[in-house]
Short mmCIF file of C-alpha atoms and ligand atoms in Angstrom, two decimals:
data_model
loop_
_atom_site.label_atom_id
_atom_site.label_comp_id
_atom_site.label_asym_id
_atom_site.label_seq_id
_atom_site.Cartn_x
_atom_site.Cartn_y
_atom_site.Cartn_z
CA MET A 1 -14.71 8.00 4.10
CA GLN A 2 -11.57 6.06 3.25
CA THR A 3 -11.30 4.57 -0.21
CA ARG A 4 -9.39 1.64 -1.70
CA ALA A 5 -8.28 1.03 -5.25
CA ILE A 6 -10.12 -1.51 -7.39
CA PRO A 7 -7.04 -3.49 -8.50
CA SER A 8 -8.07 -3.97 -12.14
CA SER A 9 -8.57 -0.23 -12.78
CA ASN A 10 -7.05 1.68 -9.86
CA GLU A 11 -10.39 3.50 -9.45
CA SER A 12 -11.03 4.49 -5.81
CA LEU A 13 -13.99 2.90 -4.09
CA PRO A 14 -15.30 4.04 -0.66
CA ILE A 15 -14.92 1.14 1.77
CA VAL A 16 -18.44 0.99 3.26
CA GLY A 17 -21.43 0.33 1.02
CA LEU A 18 -25.01 -0.90 1.39
CA GLY A 19 -26.66 -4.28 0.86
CA THR A 20 -30.31 -4.24 -0.23
CA TYR A 21 -31.35 -7.83 0.57
CA ARG A 22 -34.53 -7.61 2.71
CA GLY A 23 -34.09 -3.91 3.67
CA PHE A 24 -35.04 -2.66 0.19
CA ASP A 25 -37.48 -5.44 -0.68
CA VAL A 26 -40.28 -3.07 0.25
CA GLU A 27 -43.42 -1.84 -1.54
CA PRO A 28 -44.19 1.91 -1.59
CA SER A 29 -47.36 1.12 0.39
CA GLN A 30 -45.37 -0.33 3.30
CA PRO A 31 -44.41 2.02 6.18
CA ALA A 32 -40.71 0.99 5.92
CA TYR A 33 -40.50 2.48 2.39
CA LYS A 34 -40.52 6.05 3.69
CA ASP A 35 -37.34 5.39 5.72
CA LEU A 36 -35.30 4.33 2.70
CA PRO A 37 -34.40 7.76 1.25
CA ALA A 38 -32.73 8.53 4.60
CA VAL A 39 -30.71 5.29 4.30
CA LEU A 40 -29.32 6.53 0.98
CA ASP A 41 -28.67 9.98 2.48
CA ALA A 42 -26.76 8.40 5.37
CA LEU A 43 -24.63 6.45 2.89
CA PHE A 44 -23.93 9.30 0.47
CA GLU A 45 -23.47 12.07 3.06
CA LYS A 46 -20.48 10.26 4.49
CA GLY A 47 -19.00 9.49 1.08
CA GLY A 48 -20.31 5.92 0.58
CA LYS A 49 -21.20 4.80 -2.95
CA LEU A 50 -21.60 1.08 -3.47
CA ILE A 51 -25.17 -0.27 -3.45
CA ASP A 52 -25.53 -4.01 -3.98
CA SER A 53 -28.71 -5.65 -5.21
CA SER A 54 -29.95 -8.70 -7.11
CA PRO A 55 -32.99 -9.96 -8.97
CA MET A 56 -33.10 -12.49 -6.11
CA TYR A 57 -34.06 -9.76 -3.63
CA GLY A 58 -37.74 -9.39 -4.50
CA ARG A 59 -38.51 -5.70 -5.15
CA ALA A 60 -35.08 -4.40 -4.06
CA GLU A 61 -33.79 -3.42 -7.53
CA GLN A 62 -37.01 -1.59 -8.36
CA THR A 63 -37.10 0.23 -5.03
CA THR A 64 -33.43 1.19 -5.38
CA GLY A 65 -34.03 2.51 -8.90
CA GLU A 66 -37.09 4.52 -7.85
CA LEU A 67 -35.33 6.14 -4.92
CA LEU A 68 -32.11 6.91 -6.80
CA SER A 69 -34.03 8.48 -9.67
CA ILE A 70 -35.51 11.12 -7.33
CA HIS A 71 -32.47 11.53 -5.11
CA GLU A 72 -31.18 15.09 -4.82
CA PRO A 73 -28.37 15.94 -5.40
CA ARG A 74 -27.86 13.49 -8.23
CA SER A 75 -26.83 10.23 -6.60
CA PRO A 76 -23.15 9.24 -6.71
CA ALA A 77 -24.07 5.54 -6.46
CA PHE A 78 -21.75 2.78 -7.65
CA LEU A 79 -24.42 0.30 -8.71
CA ALA A 80 -23.82 -3.41 -8.30
CA THR A 81 -26.33 -6.10 -9.14
CA LYS A 82 -26.34 -9.69 -10.31
CA VAL A 83 -27.51 -12.22 -12.83
CA TRP A 84 -29.23 -15.13 -11.14
CA THR A 85 -30.73 -17.53 -13.65
CA ARG A 86 -29.75 -20.28 -16.10
CA GLY A 87 -29.39 -19.86 -19.85
CA ARG A 88 -27.85 -17.23 -22.13
CA GLU A 89 -31.08 -15.62 -23.31
CA GLU A 90 -32.63 -15.80 -19.83
CA GLY A 91 -29.51 -14.12 -18.39
CA ILE A 92 -29.64 -11.35 -20.98
CA ALA A 93 -33.36 -10.79 -20.38
CA GLN A 94 -32.85 -10.66 -16.62
CA MET A 95 -29.96 -8.20 -16.87
CA GLU A 96 -31.96 -6.00 -19.28
CA GLN A 97 -34.70 -5.97 -16.68
CA SER A 98 -32.18 -4.92 -14.00
CA PHE A 99 -31.21 -1.91 -16.15
CA ALA A 100 -34.90 -0.99 -16.43
CA LEU A 101 -35.68 -1.50 -12.73
CA LEU A 102 -32.58 0.39 -11.62
CA GLN A 103 -33.49 3.12 -14.15
CA THR A 104 -29.98 3.36 -15.51
CA ASP A 105 -28.12 2.83 -18.77
CA ARG A 106 -24.93 1.79 -17.02
CA ILE A 107 -24.43 -0.68 -14.20
CA ASP A 108 -21.04 -0.37 -12.54
CA LEU A 109 -20.65 -3.97 -11.45
CA MET A 110 -22.51 -7.02 -12.78
CA GLN A 111 -21.95 -10.17 -10.75
CA ILE A 112 -22.83 -13.80 -11.33
CA HIS A 113 -24.95 -14.62 -8.28
CA ASN A 114 -23.75 -17.75 -6.46
CA LEU A 115 -21.88 -18.73 -9.66
CA LEU A 116 -25.19 -19.91 -11.13
CA ASP A 117 -24.54 -21.00 -14.74
CA TRP A 118 -21.37 -18.88 -14.74
CA ARG A 119 -19.87 -20.47 -17.87
CA THR A 120 -22.89 -19.27 -19.85
CA HIS A 121 -23.06 -15.74 -18.41
CA LEU A 122 -19.37 -14.84 -18.40
CA PRO A 123 -19.09 -14.33 -22.19
CA THR A 124 -22.15 -12.02 -22.10
CA LEU A 125 -20.63 -10.03 -19.26
CA ARG A 126 -17.32 -9.70 -21.10
CA HIS A 127 -19.12 -8.52 -24.21
CA TRP A 128 -21.17 -5.97 -22.24
CA LYS A 129 -18.05 -4.72 -20.49
CA GLU A 130 -16.36 -4.13 -23.85
CA ALA A 131 -19.50 -2.33 -25.04
CA GLY A 132 -19.49 -0.10 -21.92
CA ARG A 133 -22.85 -1.24 -20.58
CA ILE A 134 -21.19 -2.52 -17.41
CA ARG A 135 -17.85 -1.39 -16.03
CA TYR A 136 -16.79 -4.38 -13.94
CA ILE A 137 -17.43 -8.13 -13.79
CA GLY A 138 -17.78 -10.10 -10.58
CA ILE A 139 -18.73 -13.43 -9.08
CA THR A 140 -20.46 -13.98 -5.74
CA HIS A 141 -21.13 -16.66 -3.17
CA TYR A 142 -22.23 -16.85 0.43
CA THR A 143 -21.13 -20.20 1.82
CA ALA A 144 -17.95 -22.14 2.62
CA SER A 145 -19.13 -25.19 0.69
CA ALA A 146 -18.64 -23.17 -2.53
CA TYR A 147 -15.10 -21.96 -1.85
CA GLU A 148 -13.44 -24.67 -3.93
CA GLU A 149 -15.48 -23.75 -6.97
CA VAL A 150 -14.94 -20.03 -6.33
CA GLU A 151 -11.20 -20.65 -6.13
CA ALA A 152 -11.19 -22.62 -9.38
CA VAL A 153 -13.05 -19.84 -11.21
CA LEU A 154 -10.74 -17.15 -9.82
CA LYS A 155 -7.74 -19.12 -11.05
CA ALA A 156 -9.19 -19.77 -14.50
CA GLU A 157 -11.02 -16.54 -15.36
CA PRO A 158 -10.03 -12.90 -15.01
CA VAL A 159 -12.76 -11.11 -13.03
CA ASP A 160 -12.68 -7.68 -11.37
CA PHE A 161 -14.54 -8.52 -8.15
CA LEU A 162 -15.28 -11.36 -5.78
CA GLN A 163 -18.24 -10.84 -3.42
CA ILE A 164 -18.10 -13.37 -0.61
CA ASN A 165 -19.28 -14.04 2.96
CA TYR A 166 -16.83 -12.71 5.52
CA ALA A 167 -17.63 -11.88 9.14
CA LEU A 168 -15.80 -11.81 12.46
CA ASP A 169 -17.25 -15.24 13.29
CA ASP A 170 -17.13 -16.52 9.67
CA ARG A 171 -13.50 -16.25 8.64
CA GLY A 172 -13.03 -19.16 6.23
CA VAL A 173 -12.07 -16.85 3.34
CA GLU A 174 -8.93 -15.75 5.18
CA LYS A 175 -7.27 -19.08 4.47
CA ARG A 176 -7.14 -19.20 0.68
CA LEU A 177 -9.60 -16.89 -1.06
CA LEU A 178 -8.42 -13.54 0.29
CA PRO A 179 -4.72 -14.28 -0.40
CA LEU A 180 -5.70 -15.49 -3.87
CA CYS A 181 -7.64 -12.29 -4.59
CA ARG A 182 -4.68 -10.21 -3.50
CA GLU A 183 -2.36 -12.25 -5.70
CA ARG A 184 -4.62 -12.04 -8.74
CA GLY A 185 -5.65 -8.40 -8.33
CA VAL A 186 -9.33 -9.07 -7.61
CA ALA A 187 -11.33 -6.59 -5.53
CA VAL A 188 -13.19 -8.12 -2.56
CA ILE A 189 -16.67 -7.15 -1.36
CA CYS A 190 -17.68 -8.72 1.98
CA ASN A 191 -21.30 -9.83 2.11
CA ARG A 192 -23.15 -10.97 5.26
CA PRO A 193 -20.67 -8.96 7.42
CA PHE A 194 -22.99 -9.46 10.42
CA GLY A 195 -23.88 -13.06 9.51
CA GLY A 196 -27.34 -11.79 8.60
CA GLY A 197 -27.60 -10.27 12.11
CA ASP A 198 -26.58 -13.34 14.16
CA LEU A 199 -23.10 -11.98 14.90
CA LEU A 200 -24.54 -8.80 16.41
CA ALA A 201 -26.90 -10.82 18.62
CA LYS A 202 -23.87 -12.75 19.88
CA LEU A 203 -21.90 -9.60 20.66
CA LYS A 204 -24.55 -7.29 22.04
CA ASP A 205 -24.10 -8.06 25.75
CA LYS A 206 -20.31 -8.05 25.63
CA PRO A 207 -18.42 -4.89 26.58
CA LEU A 208 -16.45 -3.22 23.79
CA PRO A 209 -12.68 -3.62 24.14
CA GLY A 210 -10.99 -0.78 26.04
CA TRP A 211 -9.18 0.35 22.86
CA ALA A 212 -12.37 0.78 20.77
CA ALA A 213 -12.40 4.59 21.12
CA GLN A 214 -8.79 4.75 19.91
CA VAL A 215 -9.88 3.28 16.58
CA GLY A 216 -12.88 5.62 16.38
CA VAL A 217 -15.46 2.95 17.21
CA LYS A 218 -18.49 3.32 19.46
CA SER A 219 -20.43 0.11 18.79
CA TRP A 220 -20.15 -3.56 17.92
CA PRO A 221 -21.46 -3.15 14.35
CA GLN A 222 -18.70 -0.63 13.66
CA LEU A 223 -16.04 -2.85 15.22
CA ALA A 224 -17.27 -5.94 13.37
CA LEU A 225 -17.00 -4.03 10.07
CA LYS A 226 -13.56 -2.66 10.98
CA TYR A 227 -12.32 -6.19 11.62
CA LEU A 228 -13.09 -6.99 7.96
CA LEU A 229 -11.79 -3.70 6.60
CA SER A 230 -8.50 -4.22 8.44
CA HIS A 231 -7.70 -7.13 6.12
CA SER A 232 -5.53 -5.80 3.32
CA ALA A 233 -7.30 -7.83 0.60
CA VAL A 234 -10.74 -6.35 1.42
CA THR A 235 -12.00 -3.52 -0.77
CA CYS A 236 -15.49 -2.85 0.62
CA VAL A 237 -18.14 -4.12 3.07
CA ILE A 238 -21.87 -4.07 2.31
CA PRO A 239 -23.90 -4.39 5.53
CA GLY A 240 -27.58 -4.84 4.71
CA THR A 241 -30.16 -2.49 6.20
CA GLY A 242 -33.31 -0.50 5.58
CA ASN A 243 -32.77 1.49 8.76
CA PRO A 244 -31.23 5.01 8.45
CA ARG A 245 -29.86 4.86 12.00
CA TYR A 246 -28.05 1.60 11.26
CA MET A 247 -26.69 2.97 7.98
CA ALA A 248 -25.36 6.09 9.74
CA GLU A 249 -23.70 3.86 12.32
CA ASN A 250 -22.21 1.50 9.75
CA VAL A 251 -20.62 4.20 7.57
CA ARG A 252 -18.54 5.34 10.55
CA ALA A 253 -16.51 2.14 10.17
CA GLY A 254 -15.01 3.76 7.08
CA PHE A 255 -13.23 6.41 9.15
CA GLY A 256 -10.26 6.45 11.52
CA PRO A 257 -7.49 3.93 12.14
CA MET A 258 -7.87 0.30 11.15
CA LEU A 259 -7.12 -2.51 13.63
CA THR A 260 -3.72 -3.97 14.43
CA ASP A 261 -3.14 -7.72 14.20
CA ALA A 262 -3.20 -7.92 18.00
CA GLN A 263 -6.58 -6.14 18.14
CA ARG A 264 -7.98 -8.46 15.48
CA GLN A 265 -6.79 -11.49 17.46
CA GLN A 266 -8.53 -10.17 20.59
CA LEU A 267 -11.81 -9.92 18.69
CA ILE A 268 -11.42 -13.46 17.36
CA ALA A 269 -10.87 -14.71 20.90
CA LEU A 270 -14.14 -13.04 21.94
CA VAL A 271 -16.30 -14.81 19.34
CA GLY A 272 -14.41 -18.11 19.17
N1 NAP B 1 -24.69 -14.67 -2.65
C1 NAP B 1 -24.70 -13.37 -2.61
O1 NAP B 1 -24.35 -12.70 -3.57
C2 NAP B 1 -25.11 -12.68 -1.35
C3 NAP B 1 -25.53 -13.42 -0.23
C4 NAP B 1 -25.89 -12.74 0.92
C5 NAP B 1 -25.84 -11.34 0.95
N2 NAP B 1 -25.46 -10.62 -0.14
C6 NAP B 1 -25.38 -9.14 -0.10
O2 NAP B 1 -24.73 -8.76 1.09
C7 NAP B 1 -25.55 -7.84 1.83
C8 NAP B 1 -25.32 -8.01 3.31
O3 NAP B 1 -25.75 -9.28 3.77
P1 NAP B 1 -27.12 -9.48 4.59
O4 NAP B 1 -27.97 -8.28 4.42
O5 NAP B 1 -27.65 -10.80 4.20
O6 NAP B 1 -26.63 -9.62 6.08
P2 NAP B 1 -25.80 -8.68 7.09
O7 NAP B 1 -25.42 -7.43 6.43
O8 NAP B 1 -24.77 -9.54 7.70
O9 NAP B 1 -26.88 -8.41 8.23
C9 NAP B 1 -28.05 -7.69 7.99
C10 NAP B 1 -28.81 -7.61 9.32
O10 NAP B 1 -28.06 -6.78 10.21
C11 NAP B 1 -28.90 -5.77 10.71
N3 NAP B 1 -28.09 -4.54 10.87
C12 NAP B 1 -27.46 -3.84 9.90
N4 NAP B 1 -26.78 -2.79 10.45
C13 NAP B 1 -27.02 -2.85 11.80
C14 NAP B 1 -26.62 -2.05 12.90
N5 NAP B 1 -25.81 -1.00 12.73
N6 NAP B 1 -27.07 -2.38 14.13
C15 NAP B 1 -27.86 -3.45 14.33
N7 NAP B 1 -28.27 -4.26 13.32
C16 NAP B 1 -27.85 -3.96 12.06
C17 NAP B 1 -30.01 -5.58 9.71
O11 NAP B 1 -31.15 -5.12 10.38
P3 NAP B 1 -32.35 -4.35 9.62
O12 NAP B 1 -32.80 -5.32 8.55
O13 NAP B 1 -33.34 -4.12 10.72
O14 NAP B 1 -31.79 -3.12 9.06
C18 NAP B 1 -30.18 -7.01 9.18
O15 NAP B 1 -31.05 -7.74 10.02
C19 NAP B 1 -26.96 -8.19 1.36
O16 NAP B 1 -27.88 -7.15 1.67
C20 NAP B 1 -26.73 -8.43 -0.10
O17 NAP B 1 -26.65 -7.20 -0.80
C21 NAP B 1 -25.08 -11.29 -1.28
#
């Protein structure tokens, strides 16, 4: 799989990761749980690393931790999770719990979920980064109404990552946030790359463009991810799934040529 440099460190990160919202919010007693090891296999076998979770996602952190702890060979995961609460002590307690649930003593990326109480959490994150408990600091959001605040934080505070909604039919970040991240050396993770699934429903009856095979693409999910990955400010996409077949399909977007500007414009014309 192709990799891109995290601007603040130059470390290489594989460009397709996994989102755990819903797909990993599963109890061991549920039938879907037994599919999840194969989701991780599909990610890792093709060189993927980034797994994104949050205390907001029900049991997802715990399920991720359980499955990684028994994964053979030892998992190469780049673990990203979030703090999603108000208050300094509450934030610390929640992040400590994430370490326990994920069964790890180091979290690669700790993000402030939806910027909730970010002024309070940022000093803790900086301190933990210095102490080596986390390696990178990030902020996240999922909606255009927050872009102004996201922009203000990016301009005022050095952070390593922005995680933000970006999809073929949800391109608002292209205007200001992606250029700003490029300018300030902030890595970009695209969340909701399929609009939670709505984008794929919109595309499913449309024929793929004639040039899809030339860019190594056999399906709409792959092409929708490649649209995002073809933006030079994007570091990684994290499609959410608990389905091994979907994961195997999605990782293929990390291979082969990216799209030209003309190809990207054709896709935009298709979704409006
Ligand atoms: N504020 C934030 O920080 C924030 C907000 C939103 C999301 N996120 C993160 O971003 C990740 C991605 O967003 P998301 O999960 O909300 O939405 P998404 O990735 O846009 O869409 C997920 C949906 O797409 C389906 N899907 C995935 N791969 C597919 C494929 N190859 N073919 C057909 N369907 C496919 C999934 O189905 P199945 O469920 O059946 O697999 C699921 O219904 C989340 O999991 C989470 O980690 C963060």
